[in-house]
Coordinates of C-alpha atoms in Angstrom, one line a residue:
M1 CA 35.3 -8.4 -3.8
N2 CA 33.1 -7.0 -6.5
T3 CA 30.4 -9.2 -8.2
Q4 CA 28.0 -8.3 -11.0
F5 CA 25.2 -10.5 -12.1
S6 CA 22.5 -10.6 -14.8
C7 CA 20.1 -13.5 -15.3
V8 CA 20.4 -14.9 -18.9
G9 CA 17.2 -17.1 -18.6
C10 CA 18.9 -20.5 -18.9
G11 CA 16.5 -22.1 -16.4
K12 CA 19.2 -24.1 -14.7
C13 CA 18.4 -22.7 -11.2
C14 CA 14.8 -23.9 -11.7
T15 CA 15.9 -27.5 -12.4
D16 CA 16.6 -30.1 -9.8
H17 CA 16.6 -27.6 -6.9
H18 CA 14.3 -28.0 -3.9
V19 CA 13.4 -24.4 -3.2
P20 CA 12.8 -23.5 0.5
L21 CA 9.4 -22.1 1.1
T22 CA 7.8 -19.9 3.9
L23 CA 4.8 -21.5 5.6
D24 CA 2.4 -19.4 3.4
E25 CA 4.4 -20.3 0.2
A26 CA 4.3 -24.0 1.2
R27 CA 0.5 -23.8 1.7
Q28 CA 0.1 -22.2 -1.7
W29 CA 2.5 -24.6 -3.4
A30 CA 0.5 -27.6 -2.2
A31 CA -2.8 -25.9 -3.2
D32 CA -1.5 -25.4 -6.7
G33 CA -0.8 -29.2 -7.0
G34 CA 2.9 -29.1 -6.3
N35 CA 4.8 -31.4 -3.8
V36 CA 6.6 -30.2 -0.7
I37 CA 9.6 -32.0 0.7
V38 CA 10.3 -31.6 4.5
L39 CA 14.0 -31.4 5.4
V40 CA 15.0 -31.6 9.1
E41 CA 18.3 -31.0 10.9
G42 CA 19.1 -30.4 14.5
F43 CA 21.8 -29.9 17.1
L44 CA 22.0 -30.2 20.9
G45 CA 21.8 -27.5 23.5
N46 CA 25.5 -28.3 24.4
G47 CA 26.4 -27.2 20.8
L48 CA 27.2 -30.7 19.5
G49 CA 26.9 -30.5 15.7
L50 CA 27.2 -26.7 15.4
P51 CA 30.2 -24.4 14.9
L52 CA 30.1 -21.7 17.7
Q53 CA 30.0 -18.8 15.2
Q54 CA 26.9 -20.1 13.6
R55 CA 24.9 -20.7 16.8
E56 CA 23.0 -17.5 17.0
H57 CA 21.6 -17.9 13.4
A58 CA 20.8 -21.6 13.9
E59 CA 19.1 -21.1 17.2
R60 CA 16.8 -18.3 15.8
R61 CA 15.5 -20.5 13.0
S62 CA 15.0 -23.6 15.3
V63 CA 12.5 -24.8 17.8
V64 CA 13.6 -26.2 21.1
V65 CA 12.3 -29.8 21.7
P66 CA 13.0 -32.6 24.1
S67 CA 15.1 -35.6 22.9
G68 CA 15.6 -38.3 25.5
N69 CA 17.0 -36.6 28.7
T70 CA 18.1 -33.4 27.0
Q71 CA 17.1 -30.6 24.7
A72 CA 17.6 -30.2 21.0
F73 CA 17.2 -27.4 18.5
V74 CA 15.4 -28.5 15.4
A75 CA 15.3 -26.6 12.1
I76 CA 12.6 -27.6 9.7
T77 CA 12.6 -26.6 6.0
F78 CA 9.5 -27.0 3.8
A79 CA 10.7 -26.9 0.2
A80 CA 9.2 -27.2 -3.3
Y81 CA 10.1 -30.6 -4.5
N82 CA 11.6 -30.2 -7.9
A83 CA 13.0 -33.4 -9.3
G84 CA 13.7 -32.2 -12.8
R85 CA 12.4 -28.9 -14.2
C86 CA 10.1 -26.8 -11.9
R87 CA 6.5 -27.4 -12.7
N88 CA 6.0 -23.7 -13.2
L89 CA 8.8 -23.4 -15.9
D90 CA 7.5 -23.2 -19.4
E91 CA 9.2 -24.3 -22.6
D92 CA 10.8 -20.9 -23.0
N93 CA 12.3 -21.1 -19.5
R94 CA 9.9 -18.5 -18.2
C95 CA 8.3 -18.7 -14.8
G96 CA 4.5 -19.2 -14.9
I97 CA 4.1 -17.7 -11.4
Y98 CA 6.7 -15.0 -11.7
E99 CA 4.6 -12.3 -9.9
R100 CA 4.1 -14.6 -6.9
R101 CA 7.3 -16.7 -7.0
P102 CA 8.8 -17.7 -3.7
L103 CA 11.1 -15.4 -1.8
V104 CA 14.1 -17.7 -2.4
C105 CA 13.6 -17.5 -6.1
R106 CA 13.5 -13.7 -5.9
I107 CA 16.7 -13.7 -3.8
Y108 CA 18.8 -16.0 -6.1
P109 CA 21.7 -16.1 -6.7
M110 CA 22.4 -14.6 -3.1
E111 CA 22.5 -16.9 -0.1
I112 CA 20.0 -16.8 2.8
N113 CA 22.4 -18.2 5.4
P114 CA 24.7 -15.4 6.5
H115 CA 27.5 -17.9 7.1
I116 CA 27.6 -19.0 3.4
P117 CA 29.2 -16.4 1.1
L118 CA 28.1 -16.1 -2.5
N119 CA 30.3 -18.3 -4.7
P120 CA 29.6 -18.0 -8.4
A121 CA 31.5 -21.2 -9.0
A122 CA 29.0 -23.1 -6.9
K123 CA 26.0 -21.7 -8.8
D124 CA 24.4 -23.3 -12.0
C125 CA 24.4 -19.9 -13.8
P126 CA 26.6 -19.9 -16.9
P127 CA 29.8 -17.7 -17.0
Q128 CA 28.1 -14.9 -19.0
S129 CA 25.7 -14.3 -16.0
W130 CA 28.7 -13.0 -14.0
E131 CA 30.2 -11.0 -16.9
Q132 CA 27.5 -8.5 -17.4
G133 CA 24.6 -6.7 -15.6
P134 CA 24.4 -4.4 -12.6
A135 CA 26.8 -4.6 -9.6
L136 CA 25.6 -7.1 -6.9
I137 CA 28.4 -7.0 -4.4
V138 CA 30.9 -4.2 -4.0
G139 CA 33.8 -4.4 -1.5
G140 CA 32.3 -7.6 -0.1
E141 CA 28.9 -5.9 0.7
L142 CA 25.6 -6.4 -0.9
I143 CA 24.5 -3.1 -2.5
D144 CA 21.1 -3.9 -3.7
Q145 CA 18.9 -2.7 -0.8
E146 CA 15.7 -4.3 -2.2
L147 CA 17.5 -7.7 -2.3
A148 CA 18.8 -7.2 1.2
Q149 CA 15.2 -6.6 2.4
L150 CA 14.1 -9.8 0.8
I151 CA 16.8 -11.7 2.5
R152 CA 15.8 -10.2 5.9
R153 CA 12.2 -11.2 5.2
S154 CA 13.2 -14.8 4.4
R155 CA 15.2 -15.1 7.6
Q156 CA 12.4 -13.6 9.6
A157 CA 9.9 -16.0 8.1
D158 CA 12.2 -18.9 9.1
R159 CA 12.0 -17.6 12.7
D160 CA 8.3 -16.8 12.6
D161 CA 7.2 -20.1 11.1
V162 CA 9.2 -22.7 12.9
Q163 CA 6.7 -23.4 15.8
T164 CA 3.9 -24.0 13.4
K165 CA 6.1 -26.2 11.2
E166 CA 7.0 -28.3 14.2
A167 CA 3.3 -28.7 14.9
V168 CA 2.7 -29.7 11.3
C169 CA 5.4 -32.3 11.6
A170 CA 3.8 -33.8 14.8
L171 CA 0.5 -34.0 13.0
L172 CA 2.2 -35.9 10.1
G173 CA 4.2 -38.3 12.4
I174 CA 7.5 -36.6 11.5
R175 CA 9.8 -36.8 14.6
T176 CA 13.2 -37.9 13.4
T177 CA 15.9 -35.3 12.7
A178 CA 19.5 -35.6 11.5
L179 CA 22.4 -34.0 13.3
K180 CA 23.4 -30.6 11.7
G181 CA 26.5 -31.3 9.5
D182 CA 25.9 -35.0 9.5
G183 CA 22.9 -35.0 7.2
F184 CA 19.2 -34.3 6.8
T185 CA 16.1 -36.4 7.2
A186 CA 13.8 -35.9 4.2
Y187 CA 10.1 -36.6 4.1
L188 CA 7.7 -36.4 1.2
P189 CA 4.2 -36.3 2.9
D190 CA 0.9 -36.8 1.2
M191 CA -0.1 -33.3 0.0
S192 CA -3.7 -33.6 1.1
A193 CA -2.6 -34.5 4.6
F194 CA 0.1 -31.8 4.6
A195 CA -2.4 -29.1 3.6
Q196 CA -4.8 -30.2 6.4
A197 CA -1.9 -30.4 8.9
I198 CA -1.0 -26.7 8.1
E199 CA -4.5 -25.6 8.8
L200 CA -4.8 -27.6 12.0
A201 CA -1.4 -26.6 13.3
A202 CA -2.3 -22.9 13.0
E203 CA -5.1 -23.5 15.5
Q204 CA -3.1 -25.5 18.1
P205 CA -1.2 -24.0 21.1
A206 CA 2.6 -24.3 20.8
M207 CA 3.8 -27.5 22.3
A208 CA 7.2 -29.2 21.8
H209 CA 7.2 -32.8 20.8
E210 CA 9.7 -35.5 21.4
W211 CA 12.3 -36.0 18.6
V212 CA 15.0 -38.6 17.9
F213 CA 18.1 -38.4 15.9
H214 CA 19.1 -40.5 12.8
V215 CA 22.9 -40.5 12.5
S216 CA 25.4 -41.8 10.0
G217 CA 27.7 -43.8 12.3
M218 CA 28.3 -45.1 15.8
D219 CA 30.8 -42.4 16.7
I220 CA 28.2 -39.8 16.3
A221 CA 25.5 -41.9 18.0
E222 CA 27.8 -42.4 21.1
Q223 CA 28.3 -38.6 21.4
L224 CA 24.5 -38.0 21.2
L225 CA 23.7 -40.8 23.7
D226 CA 26.4 -39.5 26.1
A227 CA 24.6 -36.1 26.0
G228 CA 21.3 -37.8 26.8
A229 CA 19.7 -37.5 23.4
Q230 CA 17.5 -40.3 21.9
I231 CA 18.7 -42.2 18.8
A232 CA 16.5 -43.7 16.1
T233 CA 16.8 -47.5 16.2
E234 CA 14.2 -48.5 13.7
V235 CA 14.5 -48.8 9.9
P236 CA 13.1 -45.6 8.4
A237 CA 9.5 -46.0 7.3
N238 CA 8.5 -42.6 6.2
Y239 CA 11.8 -40.7 5.5
A240 CA 15.1 -40.9 3.8
F241 CA 18.5 -40.0 5.4
I242 CA 20.6 -37.7 3.3
S243 CA 24.1 -38.0 4.6
L244 CA 26.6 -35.0 4.4
R245 CA 29.5 -37.1 5.6
A246 CA 32.3 -38.0 3.3
A247 CA 32.2 -41.7 2.3

């Protein structure tokens, strides 16, 4: 498969997209007055909630935590909260922080997850973006080595940051995850508290905290309980559950 791409400056990728951030980028985003959303998903040590071929990638970007009588792997994403146009997008669809824009913005339209192939039809870019410009993928392989290096940096940051992210969550009272494939738990913390938690977490020794699972139905709850995990039983007070399950 060969794919070419050229940005036409439509601004669609900068609208209504929560952009994943590294820990340093999240710190800067909050300092600049932006909001950060915290998205959490997890799976169990027995593999529940995760296809086998995806396990290595998922484990490397997760932190091992206790849940009830078992262990869970929890992946935490800090993302720029963009409901509507990105706060840095001007009236001409130009980025106001272009020289220090997040890694994921630099990588777009490529995917970070190695198990998600690039699908132009799933992107917001208009057709002409894919009809011109330099070759992006040739024979199924990404040929832009600078872009490939950015993807490696993003994946490495996921791995390097996860322990500190978990400590930030503990300081903010974030302790409920969704099961990978079933959904996400989504938190919008106060940004002053978030910024303070980042600074405090960097000084704390690594320590896993107890997590519980919010699930979409009793069938999944029973599987988790049978495996020894702890299930959330209270009405969510500080998060929303985003279901990925078909209605």
